[in-house]
Short mmCIF file of C-alpha atoms in Angstrom, two decimals:
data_model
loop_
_atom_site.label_atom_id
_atom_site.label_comp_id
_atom_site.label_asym_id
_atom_site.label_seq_id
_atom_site.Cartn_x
_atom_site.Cartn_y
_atom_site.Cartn_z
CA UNK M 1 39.36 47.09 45.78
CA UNK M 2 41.16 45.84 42.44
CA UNK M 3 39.77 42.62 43.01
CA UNK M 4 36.37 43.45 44.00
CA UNK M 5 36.37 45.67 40.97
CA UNK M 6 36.98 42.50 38.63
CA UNK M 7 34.50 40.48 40.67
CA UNK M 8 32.02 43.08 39.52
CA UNK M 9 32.77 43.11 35.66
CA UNK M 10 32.94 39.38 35.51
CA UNK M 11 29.27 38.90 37.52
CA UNK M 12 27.95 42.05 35.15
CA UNK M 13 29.38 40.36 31.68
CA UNK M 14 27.02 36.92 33.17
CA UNK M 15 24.68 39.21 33.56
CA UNK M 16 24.06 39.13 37.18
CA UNK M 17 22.78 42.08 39.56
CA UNK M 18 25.28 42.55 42.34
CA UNK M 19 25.15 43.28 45.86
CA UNK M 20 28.09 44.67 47.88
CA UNK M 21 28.37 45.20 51.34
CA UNK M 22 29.42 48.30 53.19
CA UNK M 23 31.92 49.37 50.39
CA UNK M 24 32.69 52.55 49.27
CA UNK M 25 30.14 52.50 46.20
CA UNK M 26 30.95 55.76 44.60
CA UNK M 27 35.14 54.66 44.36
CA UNK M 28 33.94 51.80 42.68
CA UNK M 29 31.83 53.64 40.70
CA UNK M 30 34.58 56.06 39.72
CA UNK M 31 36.48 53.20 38.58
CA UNK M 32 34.05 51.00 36.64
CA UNK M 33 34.25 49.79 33.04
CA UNK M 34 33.95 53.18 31.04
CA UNK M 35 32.64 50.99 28.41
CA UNK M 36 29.16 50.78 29.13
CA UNK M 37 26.87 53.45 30.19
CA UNK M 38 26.15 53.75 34.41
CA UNK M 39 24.35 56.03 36.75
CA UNK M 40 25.21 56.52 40.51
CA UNK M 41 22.11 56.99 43.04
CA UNK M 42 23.51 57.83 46.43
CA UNK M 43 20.13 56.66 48.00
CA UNK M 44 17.15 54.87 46.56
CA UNK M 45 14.84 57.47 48.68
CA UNK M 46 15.64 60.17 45.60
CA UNK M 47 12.63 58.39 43.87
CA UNK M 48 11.73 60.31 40.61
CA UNK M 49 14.78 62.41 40.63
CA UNK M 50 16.88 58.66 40.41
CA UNK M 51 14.78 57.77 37.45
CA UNK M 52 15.28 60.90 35.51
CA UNK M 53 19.03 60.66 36.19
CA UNK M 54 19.21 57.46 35.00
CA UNK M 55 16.97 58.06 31.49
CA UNK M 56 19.38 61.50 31.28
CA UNK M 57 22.42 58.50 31.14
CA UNK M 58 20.65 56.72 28.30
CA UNK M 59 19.26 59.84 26.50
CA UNK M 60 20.72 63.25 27.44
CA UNK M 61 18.41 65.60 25.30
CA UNK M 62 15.55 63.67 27.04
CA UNK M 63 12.93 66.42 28.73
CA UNK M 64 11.92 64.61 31.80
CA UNK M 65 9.24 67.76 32.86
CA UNK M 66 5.59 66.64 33.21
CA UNK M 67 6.40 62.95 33.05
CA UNK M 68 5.44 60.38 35.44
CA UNK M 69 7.50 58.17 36.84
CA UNK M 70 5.55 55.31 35.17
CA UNK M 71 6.27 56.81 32.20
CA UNK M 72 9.88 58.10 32.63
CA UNK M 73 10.54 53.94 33.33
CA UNK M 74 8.69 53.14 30.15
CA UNK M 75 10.94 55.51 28.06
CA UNK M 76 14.28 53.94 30.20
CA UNK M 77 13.80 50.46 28.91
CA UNK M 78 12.49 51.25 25.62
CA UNK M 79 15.89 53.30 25.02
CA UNK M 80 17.83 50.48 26.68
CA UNK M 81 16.92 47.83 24.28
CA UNK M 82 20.16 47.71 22.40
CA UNK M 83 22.47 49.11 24.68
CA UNK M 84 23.47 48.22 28.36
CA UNK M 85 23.34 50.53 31.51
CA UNK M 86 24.77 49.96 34.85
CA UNK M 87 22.86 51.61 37.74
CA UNK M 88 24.85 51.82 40.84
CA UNK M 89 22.63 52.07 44.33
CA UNK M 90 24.37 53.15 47.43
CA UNK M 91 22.27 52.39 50.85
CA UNK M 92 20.09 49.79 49.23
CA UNK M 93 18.38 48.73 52.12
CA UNK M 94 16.65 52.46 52.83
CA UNK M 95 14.67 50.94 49.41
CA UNK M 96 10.76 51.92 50.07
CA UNK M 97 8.12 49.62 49.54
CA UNK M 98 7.39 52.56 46.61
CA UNK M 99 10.64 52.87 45.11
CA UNK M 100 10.78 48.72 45.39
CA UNK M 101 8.46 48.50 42.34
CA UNK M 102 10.36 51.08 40.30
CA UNK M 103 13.62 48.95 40.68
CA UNK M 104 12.32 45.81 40.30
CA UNK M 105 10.63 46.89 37.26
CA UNK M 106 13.91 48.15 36.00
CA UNK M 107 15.87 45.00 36.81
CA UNK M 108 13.32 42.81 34.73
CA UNK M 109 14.97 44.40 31.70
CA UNK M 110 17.70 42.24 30.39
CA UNK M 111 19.91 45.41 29.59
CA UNK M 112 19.93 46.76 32.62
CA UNK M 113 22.01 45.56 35.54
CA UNK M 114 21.66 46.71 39.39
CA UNK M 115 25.56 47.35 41.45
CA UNK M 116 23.68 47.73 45.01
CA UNK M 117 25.66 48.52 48.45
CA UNK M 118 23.99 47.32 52.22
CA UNK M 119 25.40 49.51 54.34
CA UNK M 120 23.14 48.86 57.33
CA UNK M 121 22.25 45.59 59.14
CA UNK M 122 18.27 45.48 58.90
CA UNK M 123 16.04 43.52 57.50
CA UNK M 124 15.48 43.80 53.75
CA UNK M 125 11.92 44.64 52.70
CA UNK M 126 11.79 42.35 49.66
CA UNK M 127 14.23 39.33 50.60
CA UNK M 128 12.84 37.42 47.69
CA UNK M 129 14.33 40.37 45.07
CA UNK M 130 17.52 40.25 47.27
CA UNK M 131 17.52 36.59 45.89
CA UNK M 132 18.11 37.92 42.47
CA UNK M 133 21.59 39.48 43.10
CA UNK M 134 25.05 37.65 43.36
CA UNK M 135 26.43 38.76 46.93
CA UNK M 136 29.83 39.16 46.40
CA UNK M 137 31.11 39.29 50.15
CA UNK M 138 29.95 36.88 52.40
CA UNK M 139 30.31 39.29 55.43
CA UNK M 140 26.52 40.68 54.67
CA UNK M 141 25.17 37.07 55.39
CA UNK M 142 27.79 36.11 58.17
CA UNK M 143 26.23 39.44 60.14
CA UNK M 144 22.86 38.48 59.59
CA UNK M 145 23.27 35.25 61.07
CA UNK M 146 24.86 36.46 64.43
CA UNK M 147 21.67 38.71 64.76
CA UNK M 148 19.11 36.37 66.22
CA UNK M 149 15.76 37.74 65.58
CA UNK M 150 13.77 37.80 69.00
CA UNK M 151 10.89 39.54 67.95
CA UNK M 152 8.69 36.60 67.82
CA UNK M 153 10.00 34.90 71.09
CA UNK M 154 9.35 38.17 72.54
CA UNK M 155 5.05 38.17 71.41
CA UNK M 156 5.16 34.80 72.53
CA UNK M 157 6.62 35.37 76.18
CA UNK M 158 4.22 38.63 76.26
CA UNK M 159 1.36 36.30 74.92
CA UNK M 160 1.65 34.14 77.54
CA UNK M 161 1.58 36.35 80.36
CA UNK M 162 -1.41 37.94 79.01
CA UNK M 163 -3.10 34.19 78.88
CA UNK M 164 -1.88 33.81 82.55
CA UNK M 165 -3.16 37.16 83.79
CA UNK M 166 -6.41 36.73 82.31
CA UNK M 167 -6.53 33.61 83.59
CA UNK M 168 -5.59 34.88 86.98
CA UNK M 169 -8.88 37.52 86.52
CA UNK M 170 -11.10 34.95 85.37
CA UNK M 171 -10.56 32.25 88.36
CA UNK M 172 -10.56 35.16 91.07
CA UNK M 173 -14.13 36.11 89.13
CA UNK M 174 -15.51 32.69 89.00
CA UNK M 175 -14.99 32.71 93.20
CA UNK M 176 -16.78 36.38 93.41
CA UNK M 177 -19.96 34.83 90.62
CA UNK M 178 -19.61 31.08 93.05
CA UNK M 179 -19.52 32.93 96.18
CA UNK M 180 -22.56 35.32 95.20
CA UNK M 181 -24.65 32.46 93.81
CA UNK M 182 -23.60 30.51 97.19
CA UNK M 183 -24.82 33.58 99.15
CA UNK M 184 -28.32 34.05 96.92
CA UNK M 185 -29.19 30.18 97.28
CA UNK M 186 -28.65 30.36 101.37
CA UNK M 187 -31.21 34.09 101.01
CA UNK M 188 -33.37 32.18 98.84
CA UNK M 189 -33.67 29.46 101.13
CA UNK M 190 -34.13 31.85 104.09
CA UNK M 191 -36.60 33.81 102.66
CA UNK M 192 -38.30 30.47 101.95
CA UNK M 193 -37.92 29.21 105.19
CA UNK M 194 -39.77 32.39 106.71
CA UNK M 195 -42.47 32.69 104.24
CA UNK M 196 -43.53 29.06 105.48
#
């Protein structure tokens, strides 16, 4: 844990976001750096409750009642200009579509720096902000390769059958609409034949 611990300063002093998987987040957030300021979210679900416990971090006298959370994210990285915060996310990939534009609008400040854990092996809703964090065990990536996705394999199997069935129906209709046009020529030409 020591060494993971000094993995996590050095990446933070370069200024990197961080991404840890299935560590014990709130130990290493116990035993961070005292000397800049940080804020633990257990899960990114807490939505505007995170936010104001973050913006409590950088300004505790701050009254967060009646704001939005637009506005409660305004006031975080005006107040952050000057100083640095640390903001430590546990369960990382329960991260909303909703709560995805909160963070990422947090992370484009300079002075503020994401600590996120993976506990779970899903796919990531925004790989492309994933891109933006230094993974600092390879064990995340290493998992993610042995699951093969089969989902499209899967639609295309199904996809064909459904091309082979209807296939199927159309050919067995094409004998009923031959064999009824067969049948209505031969009455046709009966009916002709007697009318003569």
């Amino acid at each position: 844990m020591k060494d993971l611990l000094n993995q996590i300063q050095q990446q933070l002093q370069k200024g990197n976001n961080i991404l840890v998987y299935k560590q014990e987040l709130y130990k290493l957030y116990e035993k961070r750096d005292k000397s800049f300021k940080a804020v633990y979210i257990s899960t990114p679900k807490k939505g505007k409750t995170a936010i104001e416990n973050i913006i409590k971090q950088v300004d505790s006298e701050y009254i967060t009642k009646n704001k939005t959370i637009s506005k409660l994210i305004e006031e975080i990285l005006e107040k952050t200009k000057d100083e640095q915060i640390i903001i430590y996310i546990n369960y990382f990939e329960q991260l909303s579509q909703r709560e995805l534009v909160y963070y990422k609008e947090l992370e484009s400040s300079n002075n503020i720096k994401i600590v996120a854990n993976i506990q779970e092996d899903r796919k990531f809703i925004d790989e492309e902000f994933l891109k933006k964090f230094v993974l600092l065990n390879d064990e995340y990536n290493d998992n993610r390769i042995q699951s093969i996705n089969i989902t499209y394999t899967i639609l295309f199997i199904m996809a064909i059958l459904v091309f082979l069935l209807f296939l199927r129906l159309q050919l067995s209709m094409i004998g009923y609409i031959v064999s009824a046009l067969w049948f209505s020529f031969l009455m046709y030409r009966t009916f002709y034949y007697i009318t003569k």
